[in-house]
PDB file of C-alpha atoms and ligand atoms in Angstrom:
ATOM      1  CA  UNK A   1      27.011   3.566  23.652  1.00 96.00           C
ATOM      2  CA  UNK A   2      24.600   6.163  25.086  1.00 98.00           C
ATOM      3  CA  UNK A   3      25.858   9.058  27.180  1.00 98.00           C
ATOM      4  CA  UNK A   4      23.800  11.056  29.676  1.00 98.00           C
ATOM      5  CA  UNK A   5      25.048  14.048  31.671  1.00 98.00           C
ATOM      6  CA  UNK A   6      24.571  14.840  35.346  1.00 98.00           C
ATOM      7  CA  UNK A   7      25.135  18.521  36.088  1.00 98.00           C
ATOM      8  CA  UNK A   8      25.745  18.920  39.833  1.00 98.00           C
ATOM      9  CA  UNK A   9      24.917  21.852  42.128  1.00 95.00           C
ATOM     10  CA  UNK A  10      23.336  24.183  39.589  1.00 94.00           C
ATOM     11  CA  UNK A  11      22.783  27.689  41.013  1.00 93.00           C
ATOM     12  CA  UNK A  12      20.085  29.542  39.051  1.00 93.00           C
ATOM     13  CA  UNK A  13      21.728  32.968  39.126  1.00 91.00           C
ATOM     14  CA  UNK A  14      25.412  32.073  38.790  1.00 94.00           C
ATOM     15  CA  UNK A  15      25.283  29.032  36.537  1.00 95.00           C
ATOM     16  CA  UNK A  16      22.402  29.739  34.155  1.00 92.00           C
ATOM     17  CA  UNK A  17      24.541  30.260  31.058  1.00 96.00           C
ATOM     18  CA  UNK A  18      27.153  27.617  31.820  1.00 97.00           C
ATOM     19  CA  UNK A  19      24.566  24.930  32.607  1.00 97.00           C
ATOM     20  CA  UNK A  20      22.669  25.823  29.425  1.00 97.00           C
ATOM     21  CA  UNK A  21      25.953  25.537  27.518  1.00 98.00           C
ATOM     22  CA  UNK A  22      26.576  22.090  29.056  1.00 98.00           C
ATOM     23  CA  UNK A  23      23.191  21.095  27.619  1.00 98.00           C
ATOM     24  CA  UNK A  24      23.884  22.661  24.213  1.00 98.00           C
ATOM     25  CA  UNK A  25      27.297  21.001  23.963  1.00 98.00           C
ATOM     26  CA  UNK A  26      25.857  17.707  25.211  1.00 98.00           C
ATOM     27  CA  UNK A  27      23.118  17.833  22.566  1.00 98.00           C
ATOM     28  CA  UNK A  28      25.395  18.894  19.694  1.00 98.00           C
ATOM     29  CA  UNK A  29      28.127  16.395  20.576  1.00 98.00           C
ATOM     30  CA  UNK A  30      25.910  13.319  20.918  1.00 98.00           C
ATOM     31  CA  UNK A  31      24.699  12.942  24.513  1.00 98.00           C
ATOM     32  CA  UNK A  32      21.058  11.895  25.009  1.00 98.00           C
ATOM     33  CA  UNK A  33      20.135  14.311  27.777  1.00 98.00           C
ATOM     34  CA  UNK A  34      21.093  16.088  30.969  1.00 98.00           C
ATOM     35  CA  UNK A  35      19.983  15.603  34.564  1.00 98.00           C
ATOM     36  CA  UNK A  36      20.374  18.667  36.770  1.00 97.00           C
ATOM     37  CA  UNK A  37      20.796  18.572  40.542  1.00 97.00           C
ATOM     38  CA  UNK A  38      20.477  21.932  42.318  1.00 96.00           C
ATOM     39  CA  UNK A  39      18.105  24.841  41.739  1.00 94.00           C
ATOM     40  CA  UNK A  40      15.093  23.860  39.615  1.00 95.00           C
ATOM     41  CA  UNK A  41      15.756  26.441  36.935  1.00 92.00           C
ATOM     42  CA  UNK A  42      13.121  26.109  34.214  1.00 94.00           C
ATOM     43  CA  UNK A  43      14.947  28.688  32.052  1.00 94.00           C
ATOM     44  CA  UNK A  44      17.676  26.146  31.295  1.00 96.00           C
ATOM     45  CA  UNK A  45      15.109  23.518  30.300  1.00 96.00           C
ATOM     46  CA  UNK A  46      13.126  25.941  28.127  1.00 97.00           C
ATOM     47  CA  UNK A  47      16.262  27.195  26.310  1.00 97.00           C
ATOM     48  CA  UNK A  48      17.229  23.646  25.356  1.00 97.00           C
ATOM     49  CA  UNK A  49      13.640  22.808  24.390  1.00 97.00           C
ATOM     50  CA  UNK A  50      13.577  25.764  21.976  1.00 97.00           C
ATOM     51  CA  UNK A  51      16.815  24.584  20.375  1.00 98.00           C
ATOM     52  CA  UNK A  52      15.341  21.076  19.947  1.00 98.00           C
ATOM     53  CA  UNK A  53      12.214  22.538  18.339  1.00 97.00           C
ATOM     54  CA  UNK A  54      14.211  24.459  15.742  1.00 97.00           C
ATOM     55  CA  UNK A  55      17.290  22.299  15.188  1.00 97.00           C
ATOM     56  CA  UNK A  56      15.797  18.869  15.955  1.00 97.00           C
ATOM     57  CA  UNK A  57      16.526  15.915  18.183  1.00 97.00           C
ATOM     58  CA  UNK A  58      15.043  14.985  21.540  1.00 97.00           C
ATOM     59  CA  UNK A  59      17.788  15.899  24.033  1.00 98.00           C
ATOM     60  CA  UNK A  60      16.124  15.810  27.467  1.00 98.00           C
ATOM     61  CA  UNK A  61      16.576  18.012  30.542  1.00 98.00           C
ATOM     62  CA  UNK A  62      15.358  16.525  33.831  1.00 98.00           C
ATOM     63  CA  UNK A  63      15.754  17.925  37.352  1.00 97.00           C
ATOM     64  CA  UNK A  64      16.551  15.389  40.088  1.00 98.00           C
ATOM     65  CA  UNK A  65      16.039  15.635  43.863  1.00 98.00           C
ATOM     66  CA  UNK A  66      18.899  13.304  44.783  1.00 97.00           C
ATOM     67  CA  UNK A  67      22.146  12.882  42.856  1.00 97.00           C
ATOM     68  CA  UNK A  68      22.997   9.816  44.971  1.00 96.00           C
ATOM     69  CA  UNK A  69      19.749   8.057  43.980  1.00 97.00           C
ATOM     70  CA  UNK A  70      20.354   8.896  40.311  1.00 98.00           C
ATOM     71  CA  UNK A  71      23.876   7.449  40.413  1.00 97.00           C
ATOM     72  CA  UNK A  72      22.657   4.336  42.269  1.00 97.00           C
ATOM     73  CA  UNK A  73      19.855   3.772  39.774  1.00 98.00           C
ATOM     74  CA  UNK A  74      22.231   4.320  36.834  1.00 98.00           C
ATOM     75  CA  UNK A  75      24.652   1.741  38.273  1.00 97.00           C
ATOM     76  CA  UNK A  76      21.821  -0.751  38.835  1.00 98.00           C
ATOM     77  CA  UNK A  77      20.898  -0.261  35.158  1.00 98.00           C
ATOM     78  CA  UNK A  78      24.442  -1.196  34.124  1.00 98.00           C
ATOM     79  CA  UNK A  79      25.695   2.311  33.367  1.00 98.00           C
ATOM     80  CA  UNK A  80      29.241   3.414  34.070  1.00 98.00           C
ATOM     81  CA  UNK A  81      29.633   6.583  36.153  1.00 98.00           C
ATOM     82  CA  UNK A  82      32.303   9.025  34.957  1.00 98.00           C
ATOM     83  CA  UNK A  83      33.198  12.110  37.011  1.00 98.00           C
ATOM     84  CA  UNK A  84      35.035  14.756  34.976  1.00 98.00           C
ATOM     85  CA  UNK A  85      37.574  16.392  37.267  1.00 98.00           C
ATOM     86  CA  UNK A  86      41.016  17.946  36.956  1.00 98.00           C
ATOM     87  CA  UNK A  87      42.150  15.562  39.720  1.00 98.00           C
ATOM     88  CA  UNK A  88      41.332  12.417  37.750  1.00 98.00           C
ATOM     89  CA  UNK A  89      43.170  10.059  35.404  1.00 98.00           C
ATOM     90  CA  UNK A  90      43.887  11.590  31.969  1.00 98.00           C
ATOM     91  CA  UNK A  91      41.239  10.564  29.417  1.00 98.00           C
ATOM     92  CA  UNK A  92      43.699   8.981  26.921  1.00 98.00           C
ATOM     93  CA  UNK A  93      44.700   6.468  29.627  1.00 98.00           C
ATOM     94  CA  UNK A  94      41.135   5.149  30.081  1.00 98.00           C
ATOM     95  CA  UNK A  95      39.441   5.815  26.749  1.00 98.00           C
ATOM     96  CA  UNK A  96      40.173   2.374  25.265  1.00 98.00           C
ATOM     97  CA  UNK A  97      38.772   0.689  28.377  1.00 98.00           C
ATOM     98  CA  UNK A  98      35.558   2.729  28.190  1.00 98.00           C
ATOM     99  CA  UNK A  99      35.182   1.850  24.506  1.00 97.00           C
ATOM    100  CA  UNK A 100      35.900  -1.853  25.059  1.00 98.00           C
ATOM    101  CA  UNK A 101      33.423  -2.051  27.954  1.00 97.00           C
ATOM    102  CA  UNK A 102      30.911  -0.299  25.647  1.00 97.00           C
ATOM    103  CA  UNK A 103      28.500   0.475  28.483  1.00 98.00           C
ATOM    104  CA  UNK A 104      26.172   3.458  28.616  1.00 98.00           C
ATOM    105  CA  UNK A 105      27.707   6.339  30.551  1.00 98.00           C
ATOM    106  CA  UNK A 106      26.501   8.876  33.097  1.00 98.00           C
ATOM    107  CA  UNK A 107      28.986  11.757  32.928  1.00 98.00           C
ATOM    108  CA  UNK A 108      29.143  14.116  35.887  1.00 98.00           C
ATOM    109  CA  UNK A 109      30.182  17.763  35.643  1.00 98.00           C
ATOM    110  CA  UNK A 110      30.213  20.042  38.673  1.00 97.00           C
ATOM    111  CA  UNK A 111      29.770  23.749  39.137  1.00 93.00           C
ATOM    112  CA  UNK A 112      31.063  24.672  42.571  1.00 81.00           C
ATOM    113  CA  UNK A 113      33.357  22.355  44.535  1.00 86.00           C
ATOM    114  CA  UNK A 114      32.344  18.726  44.069  1.00 95.00           C
ATOM    115  CA  UNK A 115      32.269  16.681  47.326  1.00 95.00           C
ATOM    116  CA  UNK A 116      34.552  13.652  47.765  1.00 97.00           C
ATOM    117  CA  UNK A 117      31.476  11.365  47.853  1.00 96.00           C
ATOM    118  CA  UNK A 118      31.024  11.936  44.116  1.00 97.00           C
ATOM    119  CA  UNK A 119      34.595  10.764  43.491  1.00 98.00           C
ATOM    120  CA  UNK A 120      34.027   7.653  45.603  1.00 97.00           C
ATOM    121  CA  UNK A 121      30.712   6.746  43.940  1.00 95.00           C
ATOM    122  CA  UNK A 122      32.115   7.160  40.412  1.00 98.00           C
ATOM    123  CA  UNK A 123      33.578   4.256  38.441  1.00 98.00           C
ATOM    124  CA  UNK A 124      36.065   6.595  36.771  1.00 98.00           C
ATOM    125  CA  UNK A 125      37.411  10.017  37.751  1.00 98.00           C
ATOM    126  CA  UNK A 126      38.718  11.414  34.470  1.00 98.00           C
ATOM    127  CA  UNK A 127      40.666  14.571  33.707  1.00 98.00           C
ATOM    128  CA  UNK A 128      40.888  16.561  30.514  1.00 98.00           C
ATOM    129  CA  UNK A 129      44.308  17.856  31.408  1.00 98.00           C
ATOM    130  CA  UNK A 130      45.210  18.388  35.066  1.00 97.00           C
ATOM    131  CA  UNK A 131      44.589  22.138  35.088  1.00 98.00           C
ATOM    132  CA  UNK A 132      41.384  23.876  36.205  1.00 97.00           C
ATOM    133  CA  UNK A 133      39.247  25.052  33.269  1.00 97.00           C
ATOM    134  CA  UNK A 134      35.594  24.665  32.401  1.00 97.00           C
ATOM    135  CA  UNK A 135      32.869  22.022  32.571  1.00 97.00           C
ATOM    136  CA  UNK A 136      31.769  23.027  29.055  1.00 98.00           C
ATOM    137  CA  UNK A 137      35.237  22.451  27.594  1.00 98.00           C
ATOM    138  CA  UNK A 138      35.735  19.222  29.574  1.00 98.00           C
ATOM    139  CA  UNK A 139      32.403  17.853  28.362  1.00 98.00           C
ATOM    140  CA  UNK A 140      33.052  18.819  24.735  1.00 98.00           C
ATOM    141  CA  UNK A 141      36.424  17.111  24.603  1.00 98.00           C
ATOM    142  CA  UNK A 142      35.166  14.029  26.467  1.00 98.00           C
ATOM    143  CA  UNK A 143      32.223  13.574  24.044  1.00 98.00           C
ATOM    144  CA  UNK A 144      34.388  14.289  21.006  1.00 98.00           C
ATOM    145  CA  UNK A 145      36.836  11.528  22.008  1.00 98.00           C
ATOM    146  CA  UNK A 146      34.188   9.000  23.098  1.00 98.00           C
ATOM    147  CA  UNK A 147      32.168   9.468  19.886  1.00 98.00           C
ATOM    148  CA  UNK A 148      35.235   9.850  17.617  1.00 97.00           C
ATOM    149  CA  UNK A 149      34.359  13.306  16.293  1.00 97.00           C
ATOM    150  CA  UNK A 150      30.811  12.358  15.275  1.00 95.00           C
ATOM    151  CA  UNK A 151      29.609  15.926  15.994  1.00 95.00           C
ATOM    152  CA  UNK A 152      30.923  16.868  12.544  1.00 96.00           C
ATOM    153  CA  UNK A 153      28.474  14.522  10.812  1.00 94.00           C
ATOM    154  CA  UNK A 154      25.524  14.297  13.203  1.00 95.00           C
ATOM    155  CA  UNK A 155      22.019  14.802  11.770  1.00 95.00           C
ATOM    156  CA  UNK A 156      19.061  15.680  13.993  1.00 96.00           C
ATOM    157  CA  UNK A 157      15.588  14.229  13.474  1.00 96.00           C
ATOM    158  CA  UNK A 158      12.628  16.564  12.979  1.00 95.00           C
ATOM    159  CA  UNK A 159      14.789  19.643  12.493  1.00 96.00           C
ATOM    160  CA  UNK A 160      13.016  22.679  11.052  1.00 96.00           C
ATOM    161  CA  UNK A 161      16.272  24.308   9.992  1.00 96.00           C
ATOM    162  CA  UNK A 162      19.604  23.011   8.771  1.00 95.00           C
ATOM    163  CA  UNK A 163      22.799  24.893   8.017  1.00 96.00           C
ATOM    164  CA  UNK A 164      24.487  24.406   4.662  1.00 96.00           C
ATOM    165  CA  UNK A 165      28.172  25.075   5.416  1.00 96.00           C
ATOM    166  CA  UNK A 166      29.609  27.944   3.383  1.00 97.00           C
ATOM    167  CA  UNK A 167      33.107  29.223   2.837  1.00 96.00           C
ATOM    168  CA  UNK A 168      31.667  32.708   3.247  1.00 97.00           C
ATOM    169  CA  UNK A 169      28.245  33.855   4.397  1.00 96.00           C
ATOM    170  CA  UNK A 170      25.333  32.031   5.959  1.00 96.00           C
ATOM    171  CA  UNK A 171      22.982  29.559   4.308  1.00 97.00           C
ATOM    172  CA  UNK A 172      20.115  27.976   6.212  1.00 96.00           C
ATOM    173  CA  UNK A 173      17.534  25.694   4.614  1.00 95.00           C
ATOM    174  CA  UNK A 174      14.035  25.016   5.890  1.00 95.00           C
ATOM    175  CA  UNK A 175      13.171  21.334   6.150  1.00 91.00           C
ATOM    176  CA  UNK A 176       9.915  19.487   6.257  1.00 70.00           C
ATOM    177  CA  UNK A 177       9.792  17.035   9.168  1.00 55.00           C
ATOM    178  CA  UNK A 178      10.049  14.137   6.674  1.00 54.00           C
ATOM    179  CA  UNK A 179      13.517  15.059   5.407  1.00 55.00           C
ATOM    180  CA  UNK A 180      15.352  13.070   8.111  1.00 52.00           C
ATOM    181  CA  UNK A 181      13.059  10.030   8.257  1.00 49.00           C
TER     182      UNK A 181
HETATM  183  N1  LIG B   1      38.081  22.769  41.702  1.00 78.33           N
HETATM  184  C1  LIG B   1      36.732  22.399  41.320  1.00 78.33           C
HETATM  185  C2  LIG B   1      36.483  20.947  41.695  1.00 78.33           C
HETATM  186  O1  LIG B   1      36.423  20.654  42.843  1.00 78.33           O
HETATM  187  O2  LIG B   1      36.302  20.090  40.806  1.00 78.33           O
HETATM  188  C3  LIG B   1      36.575  22.712  39.850  1.00 78.33           C
HETATM  189  C4  LIG B   1      35.262  23.286  39.536  1.00 78.33           C
HETATM  190  S1  LIG B   1      35.174  23.648  37.814  1.00 78.33           S
HETATM  191  C5  LIG B   1      34.747  25.341  37.738  1.00 78.33           C
HETATM  192  C6  LIG B   1      33.641  22.913  37.391  1.00 78.33           C
HETATM  193  C7  LIG B   1      33.722  21.576  36.710  1.00 78.33           C
HETATM  194  O3  LIG B   1      34.494  21.669  35.518  1.00 78.33           O
HETATM  195  C8  LIG B   1      34.345  20.465  37.498  1.00 78.33           C
HETATM  196  O4  LIG B   1      33.472  19.904  38.443  1.00 78.33           O
HETATM  197  C9  LIG B   1      34.685  19.468  36.371  1.00 78.33           C
HETATM  198  O5  LIG B   1      33.552  18.697  36.033  1.00 78.33           O
HETATM  199  C10 LIG B   1      35.028  20.395  35.200  1.00 78.33           C
HETATM  200  N2  LIG B   1      36.472  20.542  34.994  1.00 78.33           N
HETATM  201  C11 LIG B   1      37.206  21.653  35.184  1.00 78.33           C
HETATM  202  N3  LIG B   1      38.495  21.428  34.873  1.00 78.33           N
HETATM  203  C12 LIG B   1      38.574  20.138  34.471  1.00 78.33           C
HETATM  204  C13 LIG B   1      39.639  19.308  33.991  1.00 78.33           C
HETATM  205  N4  LIG B   1      40.876  19.747  33.889  1.00 78.33           N
HETATM  206  N5  LIG B   1      39.335  18.038  33.653  1.00 78.33           N
HETATM  207  C14 LIG B   1      38.079  17.563  33.740  1.00 78.33           C
HETATM  208  N6  LIG B   1      37.040  18.299  34.174  1.00 78.33           N
HETATM  209  C15 LIG B   1      37.274  19.575  34.527  1.00 78.33           C
END
């Protein structure tokens, strides 16, 4: 199952860090890439690109002009649309269904208030608890559950650096690009 993210209503000034963190969490936790609807903020794309260059993988960042067209196209391509919202159905109640259907997912996270149209166009409106919190936290927990904790074991192709986990201190090794092939 592949998962892509749609970040809605990005505002360059207010959301720069949070949208970048959605991308970083998406990349680290197994999503393939992130579409952004809102301000075309190249700083977000260049931050993620730099992380890819050092730590590997090919997580994409693409700006879209119409979120409705993206959702329509995703549905035509057989993807399931998931809107993460505190108003939705708790994830544990729908997780088995998502896994059994085994379709690629487009996961929506908002910034400011998300219009009702998004709820109506989504196949699932899913909550990570029914309290307001953060798109970064919601995305992390959603990906962790969908991919069964695979972030703990994930390797990234063409990484230049890799961390060797330590009980104390920091150890980073330099890799040649062949080490993950
Ligand atoms: N009240 C806003 C709304 O209309 O959805 C919440 C905005 S919140 C700052 C930004 C995003 O975080 C939401 O669009 C949603 O994707 C995510 N989010 C926040 N709390 C959530 C929760 N409990 N469950 C799932 N997603 C959540």
